[in-house]
XYZ file of C-alpha atoms in Angstrom:
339
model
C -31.972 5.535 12.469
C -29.069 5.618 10.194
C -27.858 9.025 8.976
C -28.084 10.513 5.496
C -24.987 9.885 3.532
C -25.333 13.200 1.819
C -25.384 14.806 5.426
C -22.371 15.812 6.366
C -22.058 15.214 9.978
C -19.493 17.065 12.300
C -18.176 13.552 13.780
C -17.687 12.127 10.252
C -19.773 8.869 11.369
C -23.054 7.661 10.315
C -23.704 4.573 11.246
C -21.711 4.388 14.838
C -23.164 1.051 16.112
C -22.475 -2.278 14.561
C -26.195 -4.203 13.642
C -26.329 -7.975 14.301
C -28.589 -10.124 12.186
C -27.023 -13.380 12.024
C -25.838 -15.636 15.555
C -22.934 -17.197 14.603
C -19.507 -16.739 16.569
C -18.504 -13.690 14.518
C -21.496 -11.797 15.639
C -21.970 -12.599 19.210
C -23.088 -8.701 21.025
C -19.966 -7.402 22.869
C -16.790 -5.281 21.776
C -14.941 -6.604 18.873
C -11.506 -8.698 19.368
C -10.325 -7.691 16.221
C -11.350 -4.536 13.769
C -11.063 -5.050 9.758
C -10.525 -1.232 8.250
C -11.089 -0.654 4.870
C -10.628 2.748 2.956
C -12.938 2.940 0.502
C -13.774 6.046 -2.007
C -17.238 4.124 -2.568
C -17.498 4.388 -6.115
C -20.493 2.907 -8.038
C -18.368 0.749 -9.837
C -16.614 -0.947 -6.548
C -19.713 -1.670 -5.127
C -19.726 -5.554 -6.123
C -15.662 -6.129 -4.957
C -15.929 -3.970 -2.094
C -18.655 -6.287 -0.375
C -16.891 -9.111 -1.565
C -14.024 -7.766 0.564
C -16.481 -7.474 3.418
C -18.183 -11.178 3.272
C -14.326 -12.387 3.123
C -13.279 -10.977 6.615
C -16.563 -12.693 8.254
C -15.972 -16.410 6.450
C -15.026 -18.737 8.373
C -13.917 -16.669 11.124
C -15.140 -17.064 15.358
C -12.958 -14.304 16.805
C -15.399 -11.736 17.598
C -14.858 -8.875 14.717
C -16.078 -5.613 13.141
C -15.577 -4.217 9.891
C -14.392 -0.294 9.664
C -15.363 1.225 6.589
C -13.634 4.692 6.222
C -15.231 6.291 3.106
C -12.911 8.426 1.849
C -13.247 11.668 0.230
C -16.873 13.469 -1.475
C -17.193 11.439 -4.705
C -18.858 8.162 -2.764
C -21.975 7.049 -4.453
C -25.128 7.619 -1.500
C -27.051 4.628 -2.578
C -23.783 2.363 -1.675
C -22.568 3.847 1.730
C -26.944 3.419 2.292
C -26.026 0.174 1.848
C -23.056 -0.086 3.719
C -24.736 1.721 6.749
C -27.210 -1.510 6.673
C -24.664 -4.225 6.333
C -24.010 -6.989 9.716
C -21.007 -6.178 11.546
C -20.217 -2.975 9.722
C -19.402 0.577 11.038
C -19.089 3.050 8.510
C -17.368 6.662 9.143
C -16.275 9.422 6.304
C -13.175 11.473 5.956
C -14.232 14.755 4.773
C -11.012 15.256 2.629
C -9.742 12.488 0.467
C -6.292 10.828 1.555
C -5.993 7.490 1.735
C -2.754 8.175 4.561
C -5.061 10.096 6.610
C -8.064 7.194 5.867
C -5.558 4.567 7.702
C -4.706 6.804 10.318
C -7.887 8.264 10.969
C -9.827 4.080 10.590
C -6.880 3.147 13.350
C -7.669 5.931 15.750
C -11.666 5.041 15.662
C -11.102 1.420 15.861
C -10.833 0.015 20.086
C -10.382 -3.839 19.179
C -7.085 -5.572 20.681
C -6.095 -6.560 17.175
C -6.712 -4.598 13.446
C -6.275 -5.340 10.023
C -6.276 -3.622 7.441
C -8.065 -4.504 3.900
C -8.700 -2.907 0.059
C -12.087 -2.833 -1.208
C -11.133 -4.808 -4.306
C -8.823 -7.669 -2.784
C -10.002 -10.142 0.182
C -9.125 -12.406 3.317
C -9.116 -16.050 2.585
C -11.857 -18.151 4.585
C -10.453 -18.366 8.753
C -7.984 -15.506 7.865
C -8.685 -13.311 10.689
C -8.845 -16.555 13.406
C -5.528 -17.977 11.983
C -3.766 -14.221 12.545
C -5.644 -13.825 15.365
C -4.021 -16.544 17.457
C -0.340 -16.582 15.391
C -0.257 -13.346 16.712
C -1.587 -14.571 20.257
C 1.384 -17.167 19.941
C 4.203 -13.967 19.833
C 2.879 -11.924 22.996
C 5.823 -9.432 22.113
C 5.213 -8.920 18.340
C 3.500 -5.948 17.548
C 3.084 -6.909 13.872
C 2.208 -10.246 12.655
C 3.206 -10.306 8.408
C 1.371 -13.021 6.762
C 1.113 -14.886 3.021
C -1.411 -14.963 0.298
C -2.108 -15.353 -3.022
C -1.827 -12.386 -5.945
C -4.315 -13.132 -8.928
C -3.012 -12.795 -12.127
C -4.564 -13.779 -15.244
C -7.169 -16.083 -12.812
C -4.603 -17.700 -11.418
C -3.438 -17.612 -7.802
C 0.729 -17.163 -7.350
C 1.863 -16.988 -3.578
C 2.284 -13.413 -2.979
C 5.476 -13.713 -1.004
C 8.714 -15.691 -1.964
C 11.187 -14.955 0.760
C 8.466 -14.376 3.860
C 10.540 -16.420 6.063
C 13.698 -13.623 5.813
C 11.011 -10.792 7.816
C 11.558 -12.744 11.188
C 15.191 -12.732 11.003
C 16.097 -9.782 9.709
C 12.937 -7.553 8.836
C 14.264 -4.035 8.107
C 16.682 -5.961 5.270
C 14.321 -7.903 3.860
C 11.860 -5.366 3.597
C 13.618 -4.001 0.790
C 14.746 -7.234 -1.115
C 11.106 -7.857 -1.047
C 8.235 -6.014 0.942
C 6.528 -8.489 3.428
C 3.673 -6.371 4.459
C 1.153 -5.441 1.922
C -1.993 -3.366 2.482
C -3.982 -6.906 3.019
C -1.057 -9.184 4.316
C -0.409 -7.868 8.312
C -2.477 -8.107 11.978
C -1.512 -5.441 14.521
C -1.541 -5.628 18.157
C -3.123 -2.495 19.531
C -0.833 -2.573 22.972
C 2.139 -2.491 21.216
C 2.059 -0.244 18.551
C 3.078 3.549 19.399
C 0.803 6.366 18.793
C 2.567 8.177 16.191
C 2.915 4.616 13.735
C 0.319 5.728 11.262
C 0.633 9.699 11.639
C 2.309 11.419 9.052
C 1.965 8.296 6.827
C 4.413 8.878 3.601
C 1.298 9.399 1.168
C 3.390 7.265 -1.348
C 4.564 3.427 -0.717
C 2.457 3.814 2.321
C 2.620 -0.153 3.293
C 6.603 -0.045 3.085
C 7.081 2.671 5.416
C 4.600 1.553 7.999
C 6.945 -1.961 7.765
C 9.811 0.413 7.889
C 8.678 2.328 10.735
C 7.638 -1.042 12.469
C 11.052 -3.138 11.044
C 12.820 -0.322 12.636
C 11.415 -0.180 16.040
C 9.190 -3.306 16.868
C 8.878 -7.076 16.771
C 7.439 -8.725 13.726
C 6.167 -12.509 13.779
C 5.273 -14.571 10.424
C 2.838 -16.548 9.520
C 3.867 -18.284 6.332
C 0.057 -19.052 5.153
C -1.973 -18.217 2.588
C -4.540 -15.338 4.629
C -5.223 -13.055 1.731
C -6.146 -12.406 -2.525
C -5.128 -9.710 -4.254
C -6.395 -8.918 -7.478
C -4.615 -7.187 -10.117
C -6.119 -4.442 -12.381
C -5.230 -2.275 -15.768
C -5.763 0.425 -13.901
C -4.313 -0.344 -10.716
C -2.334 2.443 -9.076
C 1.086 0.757 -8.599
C 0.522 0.672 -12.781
C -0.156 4.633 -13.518
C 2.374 7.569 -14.569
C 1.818 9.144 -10.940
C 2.795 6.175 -8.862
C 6.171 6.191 -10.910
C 6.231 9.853 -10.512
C 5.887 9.893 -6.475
C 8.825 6.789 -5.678
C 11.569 8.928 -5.533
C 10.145 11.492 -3.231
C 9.518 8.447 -0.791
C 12.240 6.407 -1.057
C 13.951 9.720 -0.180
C 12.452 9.870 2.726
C 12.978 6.567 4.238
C 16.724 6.783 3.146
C 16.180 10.373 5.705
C 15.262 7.571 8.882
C 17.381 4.857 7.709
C 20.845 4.493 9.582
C 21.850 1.309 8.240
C 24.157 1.037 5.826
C 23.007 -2.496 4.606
C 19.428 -1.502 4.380
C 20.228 1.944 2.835
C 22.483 0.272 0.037
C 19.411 -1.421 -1.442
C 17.410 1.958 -0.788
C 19.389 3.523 -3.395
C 19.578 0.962 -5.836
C 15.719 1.552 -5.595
C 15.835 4.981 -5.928
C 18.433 4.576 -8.645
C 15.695 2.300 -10.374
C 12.863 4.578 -10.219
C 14.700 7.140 -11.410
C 15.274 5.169 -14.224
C 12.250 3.844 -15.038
C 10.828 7.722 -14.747
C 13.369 8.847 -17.659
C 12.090 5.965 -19.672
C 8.712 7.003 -19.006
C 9.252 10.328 -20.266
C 11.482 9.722 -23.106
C 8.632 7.611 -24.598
C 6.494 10.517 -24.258
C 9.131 12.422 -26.129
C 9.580 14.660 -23.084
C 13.213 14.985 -23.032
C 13.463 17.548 -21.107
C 12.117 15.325 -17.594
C 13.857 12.257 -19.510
C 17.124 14.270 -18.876
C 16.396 15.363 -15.989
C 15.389 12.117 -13.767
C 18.594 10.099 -15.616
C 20.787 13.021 -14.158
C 19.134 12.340 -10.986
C 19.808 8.651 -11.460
C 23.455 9.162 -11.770
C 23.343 11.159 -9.019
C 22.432 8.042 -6.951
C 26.378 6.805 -6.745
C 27.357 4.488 -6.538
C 24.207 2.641 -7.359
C 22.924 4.758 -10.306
C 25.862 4.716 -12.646
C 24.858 1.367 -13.875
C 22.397 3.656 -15.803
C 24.726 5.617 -17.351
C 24.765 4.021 -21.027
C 21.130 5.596 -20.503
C 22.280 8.719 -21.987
C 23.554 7.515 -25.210
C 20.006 6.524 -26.011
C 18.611 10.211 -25.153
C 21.040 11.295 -27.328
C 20.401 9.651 -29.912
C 16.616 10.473 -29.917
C 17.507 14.061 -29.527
C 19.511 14.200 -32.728
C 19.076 17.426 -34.838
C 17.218 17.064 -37.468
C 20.215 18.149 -39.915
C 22.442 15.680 -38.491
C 23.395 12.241 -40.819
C 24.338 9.994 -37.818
C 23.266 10.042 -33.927
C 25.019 8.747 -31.152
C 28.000 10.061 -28.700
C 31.525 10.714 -30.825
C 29.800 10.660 -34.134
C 30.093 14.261 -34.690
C 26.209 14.640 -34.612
C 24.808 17.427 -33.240
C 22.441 17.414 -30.328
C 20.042 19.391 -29.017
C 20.754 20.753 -25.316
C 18.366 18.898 -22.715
């Protein structure tokens, strides 16, 4: 019998046995070789991408799999994680309190399978993903983390995700920042060799670049130059919204707090230095000047790397002329208002 959604239930699982209905090699009965997690907040309205996400991990695929739906948070629609709790091959479990950090974590800890993925509810594998990761990854017995290629939608059309892939076997803390190899759909784990502590204390911002960073730092990372995945681009996509600009800083800060590398922590702060940037911007359109000074003070602060923003300044000037003053701009004699 299959729990209630709108029962909250002390283990935060409701349906914790996977239901078979069709015989092909996905579905055999047995444990799972390999467990597909996907953190979900089951809204209404990602009902139709989120089981498009789930048919894509079973197409095409042999290796033995289940699908870990972590629901995340109290806003889920009941009729969908009803639905969810009938679906082949799925096990669904809730997180009281919504985080999508903690979701990873907490979808890792409850998985058992010998290999994991990980998977949005609005982007999807590519037919045989799993079975092509699945033995790359077999190929590399010491690699803890295979990274793999895809496709990002854009307009309808399919560009490769991934220009410089090649770069995260040879030097993969380096080329993490020139171009970040693992995103949330893009990378198989090997249970044996990951350490305990990888997806505790998750930075709750950039979360895909410091898991690489933590595993670039520490472990062995094999490529698989393929196509495996689709991600599909949104208006309101997070990586697009004021708070995503707003929470960069705070965790490329920390990740220049583990990094020792001088290399690696160059490009950090020319990162940094950009966010910064783009966060003054932000809030000078919004006629804010007050945070527009104070994030392109922070951006200078990022030396050497920031002062390549500091022409920046003659523009908030400008826009902060008095309104008795003829001419704007630095030396003209106008007079500005304090920021």
């Amino acid at each position: 019998m299959v729990e209630d959604p709108g029962t909250p239930l002390a283990a935060g699982i409701w349906n914790p046995r996977m239901t078979t209905t069709e015989p092909d090699a996905a579905q055999r009965p047995g444990p799972p070789e390999c467990s597909i997690i996907i953190a979900t907040m089951a809204l209404r309205e990602r009902a139709d991408t989120l089981f498009r996400a789930i048919e894509s991990v079973r197409k095409g695929n042999h290796t033995p799999l289940e699908v870990l739906v972590v629901v995340n948070g109290q806003q889920f629609d009941p009729d969908l994680v009803r639905r969810l709790c009938h679906a082949p091959l799925v096990r669904t479990i809730r997180l009281e309190t919504a985080s999508f950090a903690r979701a990873l974590e907490f979808g890792v800890r409850e998985s058992s399978a010998p290999y994991f993925g990980f998977l949005d509810d609005d982007d999807e594998y590519l037919p045989g993903a799993v079975d092509l990761r699945v033995e790359a990854l077999r190929s590399r017995p010491n690699a803890a983390l295979l990274a793999s290629n895809g496709f990002r939608q854009v307009d309808d059309q399919d560009k490769l995700a991934l220009l410089n892939l090649a770069e995260a076997e040879r030097d993969p803390l380096v080329s993490l920042f020139r171009e970040n190899w693992l995103p949330s759909c893009g990378g198989m784990f090997r249970r044996s060799r990951i350490p305990e502590d990888l997806f505790h204390d998750i930075s709750s911002h950039l979360e895909w670049t410091w898991v690489a960073f933590q595993v670039a730092r520490r472990l062995e990372v094999a490529v698989l130059d393929e196509p495996t995945f689709r991600i599909h681009s949104f208006p309101d996509s997070q990586s697009r919204s004021s708070q995503y600009l707003l929470n960069q800083p705070p965790a490329l800060r920390r990740i220049l707090l583990d990094c020792t590398r001088q290399d690696a922590r160059a490009i950090v702060r020319k990162h940094l230095a950009q966010s910064l940037y783009r966060l003054s911007n932000h809030y000078l359109d919004r006629k804010e000047y007050r945070l527009a000074w104070k994030y392109h003070l922070d951006c200078l602060l990022c030396r050497p790397e920031g002062w390549r923003y500091w022409k920046h300044a003659a523009r908030l000037a400008g826009l902060r002329r008095s309104p008795g003053s003829r001419r704007g701009g630095i030396g003209s004699g106008g007079r500005f208002d304090a920021p």
